[in-house]
Short mmCIF file of C-alpha atoms and ligand atoms in Angstrom, two decimals:
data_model
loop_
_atom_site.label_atom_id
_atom_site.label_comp_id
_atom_site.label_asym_id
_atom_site.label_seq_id
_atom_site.Cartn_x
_atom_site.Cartn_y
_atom_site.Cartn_z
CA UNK E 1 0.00 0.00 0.00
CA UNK E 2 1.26 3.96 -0.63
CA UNK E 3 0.25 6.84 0.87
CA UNK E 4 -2.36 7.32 -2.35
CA UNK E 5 -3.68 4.20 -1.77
CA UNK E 6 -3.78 4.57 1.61
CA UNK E 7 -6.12 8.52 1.55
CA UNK E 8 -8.40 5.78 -0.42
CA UNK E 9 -8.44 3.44 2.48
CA UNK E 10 -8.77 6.17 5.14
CA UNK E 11 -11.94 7.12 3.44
CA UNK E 12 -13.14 3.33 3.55
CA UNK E 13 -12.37 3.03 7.17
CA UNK E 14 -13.77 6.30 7.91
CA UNK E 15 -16.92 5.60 6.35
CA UNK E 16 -16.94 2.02 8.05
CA UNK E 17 -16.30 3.55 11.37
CA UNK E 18 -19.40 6.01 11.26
CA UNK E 19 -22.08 2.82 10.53
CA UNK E 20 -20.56 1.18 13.17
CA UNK E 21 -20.99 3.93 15.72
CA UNK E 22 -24.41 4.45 13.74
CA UNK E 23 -25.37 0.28 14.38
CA UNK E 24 -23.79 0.15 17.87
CA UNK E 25 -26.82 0.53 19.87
CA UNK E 26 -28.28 -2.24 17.97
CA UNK E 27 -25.32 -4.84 18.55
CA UNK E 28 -24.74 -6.91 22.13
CA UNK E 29 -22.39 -4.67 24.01
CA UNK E 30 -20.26 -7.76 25.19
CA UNK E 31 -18.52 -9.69 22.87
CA UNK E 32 -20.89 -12.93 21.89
CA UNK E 33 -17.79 -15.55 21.54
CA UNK E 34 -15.89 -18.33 23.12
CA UNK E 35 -12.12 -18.31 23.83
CA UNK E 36 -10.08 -19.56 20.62
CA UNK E 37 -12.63 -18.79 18.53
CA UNK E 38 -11.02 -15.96 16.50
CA UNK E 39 -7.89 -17.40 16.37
CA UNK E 40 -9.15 -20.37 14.42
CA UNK E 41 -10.53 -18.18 11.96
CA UNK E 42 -6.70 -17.19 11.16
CA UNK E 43 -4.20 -19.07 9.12
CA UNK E 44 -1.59 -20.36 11.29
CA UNK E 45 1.19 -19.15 9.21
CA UNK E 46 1.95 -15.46 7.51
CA UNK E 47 1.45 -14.73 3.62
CA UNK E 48 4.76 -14.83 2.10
CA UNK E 49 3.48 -12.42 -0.70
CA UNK E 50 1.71 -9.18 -0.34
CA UNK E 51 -2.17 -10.27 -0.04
CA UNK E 52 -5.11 -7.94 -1.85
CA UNK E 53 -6.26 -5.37 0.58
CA UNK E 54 -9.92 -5.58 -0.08
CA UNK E 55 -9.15 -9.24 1.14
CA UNK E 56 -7.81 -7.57 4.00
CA UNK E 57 -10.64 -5.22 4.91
CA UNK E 58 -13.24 -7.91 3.77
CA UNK E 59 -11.74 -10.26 6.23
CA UNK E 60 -11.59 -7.87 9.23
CA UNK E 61 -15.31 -7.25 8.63
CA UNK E 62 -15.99 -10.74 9.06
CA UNK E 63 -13.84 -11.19 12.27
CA UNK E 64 -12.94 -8.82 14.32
CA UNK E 65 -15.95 -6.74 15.17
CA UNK E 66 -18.38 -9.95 16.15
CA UNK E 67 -15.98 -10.66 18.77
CA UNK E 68 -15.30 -7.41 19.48
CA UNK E 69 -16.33 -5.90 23.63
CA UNK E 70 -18.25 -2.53 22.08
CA UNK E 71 -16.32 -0.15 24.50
CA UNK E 72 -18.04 2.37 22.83
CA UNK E 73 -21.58 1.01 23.20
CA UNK E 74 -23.68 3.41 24.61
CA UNK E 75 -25.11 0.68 27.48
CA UNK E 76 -21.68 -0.50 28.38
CA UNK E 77 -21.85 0.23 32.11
CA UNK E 78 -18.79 -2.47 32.84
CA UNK E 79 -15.90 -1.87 34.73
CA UNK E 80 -14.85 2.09 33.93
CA UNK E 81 -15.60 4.05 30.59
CA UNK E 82 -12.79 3.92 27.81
CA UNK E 83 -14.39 7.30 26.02
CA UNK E 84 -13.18 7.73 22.22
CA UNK E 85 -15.24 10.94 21.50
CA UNK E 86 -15.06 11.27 17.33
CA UNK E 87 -12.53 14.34 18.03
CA UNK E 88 -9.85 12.44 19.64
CA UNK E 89 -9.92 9.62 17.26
CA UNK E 90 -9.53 12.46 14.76
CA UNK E 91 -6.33 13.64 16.44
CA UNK E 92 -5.22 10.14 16.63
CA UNK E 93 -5.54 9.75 12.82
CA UNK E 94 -3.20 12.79 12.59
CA UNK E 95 -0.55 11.40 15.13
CA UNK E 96 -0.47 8.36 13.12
CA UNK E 97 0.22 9.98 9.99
CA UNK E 98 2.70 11.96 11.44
CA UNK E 99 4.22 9.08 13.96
CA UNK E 100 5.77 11.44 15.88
CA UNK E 101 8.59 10.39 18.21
CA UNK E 102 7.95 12.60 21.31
CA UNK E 103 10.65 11.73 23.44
CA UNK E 104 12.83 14.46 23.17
CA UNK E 105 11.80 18.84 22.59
CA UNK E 106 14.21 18.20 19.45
CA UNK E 107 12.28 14.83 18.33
CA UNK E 108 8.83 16.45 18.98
CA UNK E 109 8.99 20.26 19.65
CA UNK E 110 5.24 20.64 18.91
CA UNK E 111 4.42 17.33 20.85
CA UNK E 112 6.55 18.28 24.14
CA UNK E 113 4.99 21.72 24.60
CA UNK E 114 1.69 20.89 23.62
CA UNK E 115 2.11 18.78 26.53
CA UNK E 116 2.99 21.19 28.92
CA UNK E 117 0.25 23.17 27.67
CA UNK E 118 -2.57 20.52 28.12
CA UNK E 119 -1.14 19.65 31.94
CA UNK E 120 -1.41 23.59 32.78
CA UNK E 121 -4.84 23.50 31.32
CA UNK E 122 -5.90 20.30 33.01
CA UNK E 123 -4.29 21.59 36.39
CA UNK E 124 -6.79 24.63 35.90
CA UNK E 125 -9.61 22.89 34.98
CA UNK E 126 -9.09 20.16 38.00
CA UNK E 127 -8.75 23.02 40.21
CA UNK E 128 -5.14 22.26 41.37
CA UNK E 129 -3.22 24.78 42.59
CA UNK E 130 -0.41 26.67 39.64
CA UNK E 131 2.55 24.91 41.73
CA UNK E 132 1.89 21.57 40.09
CA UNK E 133 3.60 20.77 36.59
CA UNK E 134 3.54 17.13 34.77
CA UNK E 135 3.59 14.79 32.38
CA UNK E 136 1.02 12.50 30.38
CA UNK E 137 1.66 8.35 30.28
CA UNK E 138 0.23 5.58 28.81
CA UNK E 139 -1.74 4.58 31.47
CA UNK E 140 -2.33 4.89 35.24
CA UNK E 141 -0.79 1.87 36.03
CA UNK E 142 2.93 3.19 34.46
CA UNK E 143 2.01 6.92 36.33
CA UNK E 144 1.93 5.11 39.71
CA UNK E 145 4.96 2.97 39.62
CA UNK E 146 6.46 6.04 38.18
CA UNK E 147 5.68 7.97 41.46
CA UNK E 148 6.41 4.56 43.60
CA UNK E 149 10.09 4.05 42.15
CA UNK E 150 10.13 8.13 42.82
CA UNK E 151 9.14 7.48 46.67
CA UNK E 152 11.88 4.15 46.84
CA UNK E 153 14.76 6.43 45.53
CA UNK E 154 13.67 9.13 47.99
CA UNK E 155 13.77 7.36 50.87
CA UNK E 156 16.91 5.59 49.73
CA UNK E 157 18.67 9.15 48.64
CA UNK E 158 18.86 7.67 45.17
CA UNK E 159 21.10 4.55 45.75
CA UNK E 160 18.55 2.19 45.24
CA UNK E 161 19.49 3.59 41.47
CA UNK E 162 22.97 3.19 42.05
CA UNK E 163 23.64 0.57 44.51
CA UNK E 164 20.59 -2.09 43.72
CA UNK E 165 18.28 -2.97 46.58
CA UNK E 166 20.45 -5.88 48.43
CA UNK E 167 21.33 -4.90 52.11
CA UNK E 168 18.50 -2.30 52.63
CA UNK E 169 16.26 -2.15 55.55
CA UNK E 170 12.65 -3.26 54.35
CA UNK E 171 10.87 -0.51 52.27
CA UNK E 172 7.68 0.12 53.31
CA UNK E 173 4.40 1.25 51.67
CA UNK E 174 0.91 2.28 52.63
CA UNK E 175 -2.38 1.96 50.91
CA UNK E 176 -5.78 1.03 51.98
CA UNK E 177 -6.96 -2.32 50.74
CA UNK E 178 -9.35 -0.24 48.39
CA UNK E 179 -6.95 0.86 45.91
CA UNK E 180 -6.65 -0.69 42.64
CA UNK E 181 -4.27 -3.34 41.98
CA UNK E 182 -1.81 -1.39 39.99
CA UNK E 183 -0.56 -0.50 43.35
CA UNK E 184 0.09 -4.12 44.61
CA UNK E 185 1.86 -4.49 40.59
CA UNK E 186 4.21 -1.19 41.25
CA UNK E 187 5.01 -2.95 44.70
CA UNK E 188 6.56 -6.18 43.42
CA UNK E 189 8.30 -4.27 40.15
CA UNK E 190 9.68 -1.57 42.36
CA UNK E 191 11.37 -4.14 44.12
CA UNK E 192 9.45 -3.20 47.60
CA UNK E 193 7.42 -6.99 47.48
CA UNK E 194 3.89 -7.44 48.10
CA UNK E 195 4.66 -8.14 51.75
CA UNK E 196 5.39 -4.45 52.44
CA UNK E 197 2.47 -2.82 50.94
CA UNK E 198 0.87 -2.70 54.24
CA UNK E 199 -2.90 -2.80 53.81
CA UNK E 200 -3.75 0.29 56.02
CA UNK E 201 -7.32 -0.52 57.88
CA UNK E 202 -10.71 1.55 56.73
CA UNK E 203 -13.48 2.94 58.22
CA UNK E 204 -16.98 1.67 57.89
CA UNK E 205 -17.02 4.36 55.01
CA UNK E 206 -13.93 1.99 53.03
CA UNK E 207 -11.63 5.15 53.61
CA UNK E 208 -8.25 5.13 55.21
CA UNK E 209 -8.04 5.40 58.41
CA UNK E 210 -5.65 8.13 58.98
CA UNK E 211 -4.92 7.03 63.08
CA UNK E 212 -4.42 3.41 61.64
CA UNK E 213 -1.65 4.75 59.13
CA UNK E 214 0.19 7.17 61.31
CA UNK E 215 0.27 3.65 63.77
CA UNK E 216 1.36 1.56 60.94
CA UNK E 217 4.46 3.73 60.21
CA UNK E 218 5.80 4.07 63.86
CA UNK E 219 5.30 0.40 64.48
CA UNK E 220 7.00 0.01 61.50
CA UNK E 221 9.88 2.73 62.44
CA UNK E 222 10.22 1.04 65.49
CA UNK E 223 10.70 -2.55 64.01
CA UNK E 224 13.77 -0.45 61.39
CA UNK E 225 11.89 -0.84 58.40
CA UNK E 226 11.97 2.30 56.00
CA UNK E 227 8.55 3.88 55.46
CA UNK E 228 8.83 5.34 51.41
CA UNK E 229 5.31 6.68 50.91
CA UNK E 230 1.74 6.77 50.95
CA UNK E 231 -0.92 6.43 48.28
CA UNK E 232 -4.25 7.25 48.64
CA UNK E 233 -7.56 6.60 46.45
CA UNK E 234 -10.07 8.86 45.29
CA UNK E 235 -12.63 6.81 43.48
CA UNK E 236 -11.13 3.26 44.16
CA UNK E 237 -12.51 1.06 41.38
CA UNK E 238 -14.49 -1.96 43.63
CA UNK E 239 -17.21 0.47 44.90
CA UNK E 240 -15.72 4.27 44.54
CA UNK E 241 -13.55 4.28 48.04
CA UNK E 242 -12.25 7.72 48.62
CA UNK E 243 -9.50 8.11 51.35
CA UNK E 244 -9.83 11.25 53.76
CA UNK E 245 -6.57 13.21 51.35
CA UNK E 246 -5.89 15.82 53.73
CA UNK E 247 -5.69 13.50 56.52
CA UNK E 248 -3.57 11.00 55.32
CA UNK E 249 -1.31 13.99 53.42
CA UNK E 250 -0.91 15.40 57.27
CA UNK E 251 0.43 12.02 58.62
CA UNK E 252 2.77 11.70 55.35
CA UNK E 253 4.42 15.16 55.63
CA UNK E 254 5.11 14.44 59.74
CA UNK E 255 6.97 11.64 58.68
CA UNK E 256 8.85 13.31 55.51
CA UNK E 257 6.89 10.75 53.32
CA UNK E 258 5.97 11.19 49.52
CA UNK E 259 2.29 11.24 48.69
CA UNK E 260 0.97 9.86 45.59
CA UNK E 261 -3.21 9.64 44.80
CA UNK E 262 -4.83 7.72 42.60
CA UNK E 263 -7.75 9.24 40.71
CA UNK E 264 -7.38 7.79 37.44
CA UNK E 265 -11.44 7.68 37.15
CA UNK E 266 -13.20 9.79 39.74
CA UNK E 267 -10.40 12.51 39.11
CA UNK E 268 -12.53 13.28 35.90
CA UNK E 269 -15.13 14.61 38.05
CA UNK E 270 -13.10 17.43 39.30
CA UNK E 271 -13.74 19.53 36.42
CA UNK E 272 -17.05 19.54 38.08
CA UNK E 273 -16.41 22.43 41.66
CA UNK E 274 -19.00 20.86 42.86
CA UNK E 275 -17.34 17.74 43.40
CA UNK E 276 -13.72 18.95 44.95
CA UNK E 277 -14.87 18.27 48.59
CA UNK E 278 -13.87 14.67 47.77
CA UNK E 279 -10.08 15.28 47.77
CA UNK E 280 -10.16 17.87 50.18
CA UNK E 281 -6.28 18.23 50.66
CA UNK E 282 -5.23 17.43 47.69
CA UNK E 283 -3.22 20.23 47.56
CA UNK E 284 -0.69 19.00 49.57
CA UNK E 285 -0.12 16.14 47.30
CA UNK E 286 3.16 15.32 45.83
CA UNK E 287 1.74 12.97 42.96
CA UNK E 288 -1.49 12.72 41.35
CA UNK E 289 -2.88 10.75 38.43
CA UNK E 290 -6.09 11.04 36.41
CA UNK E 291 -6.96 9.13 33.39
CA UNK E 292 -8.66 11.97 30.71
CA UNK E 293 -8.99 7.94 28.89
CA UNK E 294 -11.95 7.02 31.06
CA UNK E 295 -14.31 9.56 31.51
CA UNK E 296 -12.77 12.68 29.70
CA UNK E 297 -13.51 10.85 26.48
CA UNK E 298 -10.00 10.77 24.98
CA UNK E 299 -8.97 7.83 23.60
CA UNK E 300 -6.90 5.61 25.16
CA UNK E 301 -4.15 6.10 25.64
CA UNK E 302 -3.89 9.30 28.04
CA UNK E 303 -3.21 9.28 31.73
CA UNK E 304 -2.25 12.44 33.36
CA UNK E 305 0.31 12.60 36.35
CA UNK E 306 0.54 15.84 38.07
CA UNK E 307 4.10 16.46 40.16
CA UNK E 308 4.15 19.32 42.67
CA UNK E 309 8.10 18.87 42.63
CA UNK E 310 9.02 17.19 39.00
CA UNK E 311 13.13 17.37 40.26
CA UNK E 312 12.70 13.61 42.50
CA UNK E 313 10.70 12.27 39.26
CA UNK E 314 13.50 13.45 36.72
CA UNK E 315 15.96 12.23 39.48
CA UNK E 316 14.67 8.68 39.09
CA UNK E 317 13.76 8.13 35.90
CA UNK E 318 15.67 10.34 33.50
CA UNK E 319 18.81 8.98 32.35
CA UNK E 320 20.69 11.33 29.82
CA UNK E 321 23.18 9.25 27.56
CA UNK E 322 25.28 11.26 25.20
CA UNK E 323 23.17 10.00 22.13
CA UNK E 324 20.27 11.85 23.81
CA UNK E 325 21.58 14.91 25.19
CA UNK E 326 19.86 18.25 23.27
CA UNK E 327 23.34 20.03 22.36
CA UNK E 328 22.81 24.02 23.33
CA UNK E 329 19.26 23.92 24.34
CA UNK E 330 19.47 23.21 28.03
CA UNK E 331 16.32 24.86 28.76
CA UNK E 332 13.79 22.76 26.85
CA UNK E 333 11.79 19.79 28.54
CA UNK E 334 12.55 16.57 27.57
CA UNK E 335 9.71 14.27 28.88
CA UNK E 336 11.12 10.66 28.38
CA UNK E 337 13.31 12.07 31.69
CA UNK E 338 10.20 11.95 33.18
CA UNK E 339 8.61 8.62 32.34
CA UNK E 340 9.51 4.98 32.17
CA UNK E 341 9.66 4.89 28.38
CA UNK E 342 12.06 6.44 26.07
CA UNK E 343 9.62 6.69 23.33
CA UNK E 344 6.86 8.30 23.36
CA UNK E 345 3.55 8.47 21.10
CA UNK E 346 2.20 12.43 20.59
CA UNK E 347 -0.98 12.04 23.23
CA UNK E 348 -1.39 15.53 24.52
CA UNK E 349 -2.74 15.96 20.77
CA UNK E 350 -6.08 14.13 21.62
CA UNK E 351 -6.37 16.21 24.51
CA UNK E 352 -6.14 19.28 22.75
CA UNK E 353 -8.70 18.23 20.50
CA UNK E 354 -11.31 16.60 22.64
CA UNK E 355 -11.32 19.33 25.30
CA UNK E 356 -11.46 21.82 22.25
CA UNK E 357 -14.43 20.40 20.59
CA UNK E 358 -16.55 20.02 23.63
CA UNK E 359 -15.75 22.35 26.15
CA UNK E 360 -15.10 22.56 29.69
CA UNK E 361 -18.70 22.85 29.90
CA UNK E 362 -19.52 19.93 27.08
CA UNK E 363 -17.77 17.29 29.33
CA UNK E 364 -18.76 18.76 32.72
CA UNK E 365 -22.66 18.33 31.42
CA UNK E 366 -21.79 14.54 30.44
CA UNK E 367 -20.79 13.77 33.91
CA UNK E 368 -23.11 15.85 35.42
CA UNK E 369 -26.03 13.52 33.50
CA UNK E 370 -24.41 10.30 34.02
CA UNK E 371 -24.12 11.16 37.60
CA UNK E 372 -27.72 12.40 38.04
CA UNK E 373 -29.00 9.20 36.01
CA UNK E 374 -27.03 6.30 38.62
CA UNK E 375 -28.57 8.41 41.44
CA UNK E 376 -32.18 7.85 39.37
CA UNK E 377 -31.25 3.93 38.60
CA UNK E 378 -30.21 3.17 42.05
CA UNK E 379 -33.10 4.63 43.20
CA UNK E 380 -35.09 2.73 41.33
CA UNK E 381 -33.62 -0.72 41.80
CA UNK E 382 -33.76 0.17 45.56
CA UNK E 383 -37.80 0.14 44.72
CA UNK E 384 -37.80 -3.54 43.55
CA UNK E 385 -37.99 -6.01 46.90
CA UNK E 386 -36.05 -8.20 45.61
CA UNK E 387 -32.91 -6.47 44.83
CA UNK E 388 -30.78 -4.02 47.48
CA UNK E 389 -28.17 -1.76 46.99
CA UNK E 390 -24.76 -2.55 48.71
CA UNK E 391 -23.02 0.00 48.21
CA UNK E 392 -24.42 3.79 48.07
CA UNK E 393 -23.72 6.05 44.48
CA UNK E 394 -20.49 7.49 44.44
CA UNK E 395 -20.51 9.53 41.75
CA UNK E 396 -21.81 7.63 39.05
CA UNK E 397 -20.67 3.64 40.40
CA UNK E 398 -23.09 1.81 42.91
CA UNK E 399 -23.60 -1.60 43.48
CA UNK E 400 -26.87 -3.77 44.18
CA UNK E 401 -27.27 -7.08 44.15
CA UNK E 402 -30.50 -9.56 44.32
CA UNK E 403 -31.23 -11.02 48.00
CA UNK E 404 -29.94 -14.51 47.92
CA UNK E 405 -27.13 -16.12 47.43
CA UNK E 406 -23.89 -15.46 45.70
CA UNK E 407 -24.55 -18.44 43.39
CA UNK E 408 -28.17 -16.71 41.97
CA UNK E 409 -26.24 -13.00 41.98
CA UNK E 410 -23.95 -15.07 39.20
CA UNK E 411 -26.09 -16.71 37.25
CA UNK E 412 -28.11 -13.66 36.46
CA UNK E 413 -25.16 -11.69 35.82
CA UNK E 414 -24.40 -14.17 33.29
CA UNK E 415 -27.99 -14.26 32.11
CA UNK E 416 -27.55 -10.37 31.81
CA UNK E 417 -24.52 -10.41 29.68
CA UNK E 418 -25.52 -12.97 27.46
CA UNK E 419 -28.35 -11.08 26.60
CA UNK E 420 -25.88 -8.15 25.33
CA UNK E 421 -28.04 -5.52 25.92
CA UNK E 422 -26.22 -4.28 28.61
CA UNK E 423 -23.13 -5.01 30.29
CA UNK E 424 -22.54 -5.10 33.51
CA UNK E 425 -19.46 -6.54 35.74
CA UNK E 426 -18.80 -7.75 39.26
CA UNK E 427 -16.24 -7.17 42.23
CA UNK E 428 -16.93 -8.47 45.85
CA UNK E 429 -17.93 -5.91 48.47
CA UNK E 430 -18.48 -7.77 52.60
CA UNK E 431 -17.42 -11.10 51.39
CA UNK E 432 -20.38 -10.77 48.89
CA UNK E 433 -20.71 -10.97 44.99
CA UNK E 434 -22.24 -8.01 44.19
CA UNK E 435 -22.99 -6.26 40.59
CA UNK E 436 -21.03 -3.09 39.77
CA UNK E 437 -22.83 -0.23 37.66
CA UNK E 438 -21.48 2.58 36.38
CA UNK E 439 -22.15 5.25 33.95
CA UNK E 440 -19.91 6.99 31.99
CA UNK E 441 -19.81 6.40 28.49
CA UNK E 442 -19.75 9.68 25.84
CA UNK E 443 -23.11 9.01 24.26
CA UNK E 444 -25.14 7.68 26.89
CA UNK E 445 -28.42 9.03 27.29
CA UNK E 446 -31.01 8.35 30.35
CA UNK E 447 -33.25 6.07 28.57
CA UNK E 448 -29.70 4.15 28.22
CA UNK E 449 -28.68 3.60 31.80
CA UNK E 450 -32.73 3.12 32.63
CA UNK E 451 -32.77 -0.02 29.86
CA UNK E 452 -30.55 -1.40 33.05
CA UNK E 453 -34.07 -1.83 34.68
CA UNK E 454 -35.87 -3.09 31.74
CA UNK E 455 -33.55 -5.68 31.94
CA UNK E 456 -33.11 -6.65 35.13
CA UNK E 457 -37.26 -7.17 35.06
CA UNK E 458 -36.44 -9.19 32.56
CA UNK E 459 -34.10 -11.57 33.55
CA UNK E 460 -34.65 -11.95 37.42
C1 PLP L 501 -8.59 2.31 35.76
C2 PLP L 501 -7.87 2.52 37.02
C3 PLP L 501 -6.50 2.24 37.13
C4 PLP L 501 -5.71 1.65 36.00
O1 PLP L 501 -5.71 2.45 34.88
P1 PLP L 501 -4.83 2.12 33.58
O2 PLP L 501 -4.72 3.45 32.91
O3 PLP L 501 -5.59 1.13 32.79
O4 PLP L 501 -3.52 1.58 34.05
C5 PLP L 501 -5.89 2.53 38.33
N1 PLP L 501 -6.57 3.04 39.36
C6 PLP L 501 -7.88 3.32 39.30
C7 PLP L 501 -8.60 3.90 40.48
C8 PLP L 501 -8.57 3.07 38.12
O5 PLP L 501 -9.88 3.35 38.05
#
């Protein structure tokens, strides 16, 4: 294929992709398939010789999207949203024409300080205070072990870097049991282990308890282990846990620990003032991430790490070999000093788009709606005897599940996603299987999230 070929193709594939967003609502949300079924549908060994491209496209029809999980589904109320509003996949088209290479100002000049331009605006538009700078990554999970390998090298004055870990007291970090597992996964890569993420206790609210943390780190003082840092969630993604920030910040700073919180979804909310009482504190935060991926409606991927100090960050993780340095332009960010990765794909574009095409005020309406319309659901689903909620509305996630056992709470969520006309996931709340709903998706509308009770009528 060349480039001529390919402006042919783009129109194909755009075409395509506006009848399937057209169809969606029509199609089961999850994917109606069994495991190895789409493999078998593939040759087991690569064409030697270039292969017809309406073969191609024909046979992509035929696979892929029938055993495809319709992310963008307007009823997917599963785990979080993964938002692709038509704008960012528009400024994703244009990244991957251009392929930029942002890991350097000199690689990507537009790229890097379009960046720093999107994390100022963000910062505004999240409320933050003008102190905090940042950086965007692929994904929450790589923006928390980020700030945990930032906390380890801290603590250890930067010789974990140097030196390796051998012949260290044991690190220590702190997290309720409520935050996500990306957490327990930057443990065990940052070399801390599993064993010394202490689980802090929670309240009967699933927040930290800030008395039970500041006891945690002077037993653990006491014992000569080395306390690295805290991390707190707002919006934990079980039920929507949020830890009390300013507390928890308060005990951090009297112990000269670093602070990281994770808000990859609820953090979206914050562009709403009304909602900024949840991470009262946050302020004093040294690291924060929110995913504009989720319920921004960027496409994935975009995650969003603010730094109130960038210096231990850069201290960590940037690593400036000769065949990297910038000759005579000292001044200019380079942001693969600030992330795992060298390379780096051009995300802030998608950003700049989406938030450009809808407004502040566009996206702060979404989640305004979705918000309003899980308050109406749960209300109603509260109204049916058999059913009860388990866990209250926090923001737009609940949980209810159907008196009885865990066993009948299964087989109807199975009944539910076979169905397809919603989808719906689970996570255990008490020692109980209960159903997670959430709300979030771009196009959602009210009669959307309400088909939720249409269908549970249905099928229990
Ligand atoms: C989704 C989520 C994550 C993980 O996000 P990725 O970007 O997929 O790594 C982490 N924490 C919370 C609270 C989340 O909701």
């Amino acid at each position: 294929m060349n480039h001529d070929e390919l402006a042919e193709w783009s129109k194909r594939a755009a075409d395509w992709a506006r009848n399937y967003h057209a169809n969606l609502r029509d199609q089961p949300v999850r994917a109606q398939t069994t495991p190895g079924e789409t493999a078998a549908k593939l040759p087991t060994a690569p064409p030697e010789g270039p292969e017809d491209m309406e073969q191609i496209f024909a046979d992509f029809e035929a696979i892929v999207p029938g055993a495809t999980t319709h992310w963008q589904h307007p009823r997917f109320f599963a785990y979080f949203p993964a938002n692709a509003a038509p704008a960012s996949i528009l400024a994703d088209q244009l990244c991957n024409a251009m392929a930029v290479q942002g890991m350097l100002w000199q690689t990507a000049p537009a790229a890097t300080e379009i960046e720093g331009v999107m994390v100022n605006w963000m910062r505004d538009a999240f409320g933050l205070p003008p102190h905090f700078t940042g950086t965007i990554h692929d994904s929450a999970t790589t923006a928390t072990l980020s700030a945990v390998l930032t906390m380890r090298e801290r603590a250890l004055n930067w010789q974990g870097n140097e030196r390796g870990l051998a012949d260290l007291p044991r690190l220590r970090l702190y997290a309720s049991a409520q935050t996500h597992s990306s957490i327990d996964k930057a443990a065990q890569i940052a070399g801390i282990g599993q064993q010394n993420l202490v689980k802090v206790p929670t309240d009967a609210n699933n927040a930290m308890d800030a008395e039970a943390l500041e006891a945690a780190i002077t037993a653990d003082k006491a014992a000569g282990f080395l306390p690295v840092g805290v991390i707190m969630c707002v919006g934990g993604t079980s039920i929507g846990a949020v830890d009390p920030v300013a507390e928890c910040i308060k005990v951090a700073k009297t112990h000269d620990l670093f602070t990281h919180v994770d808000a990859a979804w609820a953090g979206a909310a914050m562009i709403c003032p009304e909602h900024r009482a949840l991470w009262d504190g946050i302020d004093g935060a040294d690291s924060i991430v929110i995913n504009p991926h989720k319920w921004l409606g960027v496409q994935f991927d975009c995650a969003l790490q603010f730094l109130a100090d960038a210096t231990p960050q850069v201290k960590t993780l940037g690593l400036r070999p000769v065949f990297l340095e910038t000759l005579e332009q000292d001044e200019v960010v380079n942001y693969n000093e600030w992330t795992i990765p060298m390379g780096r794909r051009f995300r802030a574009l998608k950003l700049w788009f989406t938030i450009r095409a809808y407004g502040l005020e566009g996206l702060r309406t979404r989640i305004r709606n979705h918000i309003a319309w899980a308050g109406e659901l749960a209300h109603e689903i509260e109204k049916l005897a058999r059913f009860e909620i388990t866990t209250p509305p926090m923001l737009s996630l609940f949980t209810f599940r159907l008196i009885g056992t865990d066993e009948k709470n299964e087989a109807l969520l199975t009944r539910i996603n076979d169905d397809g006309r919603i989808y719906l996931t689970q996570t255990r709340h008490n020692g109980q299987f209960v159903i997670r709903f959430q709300a979030g998706q771009f196009d959602c509308t009210r009669d959307d999230v309400m088909t939720v009770l249409t269908v549970l009528n249905d099928l229990s």
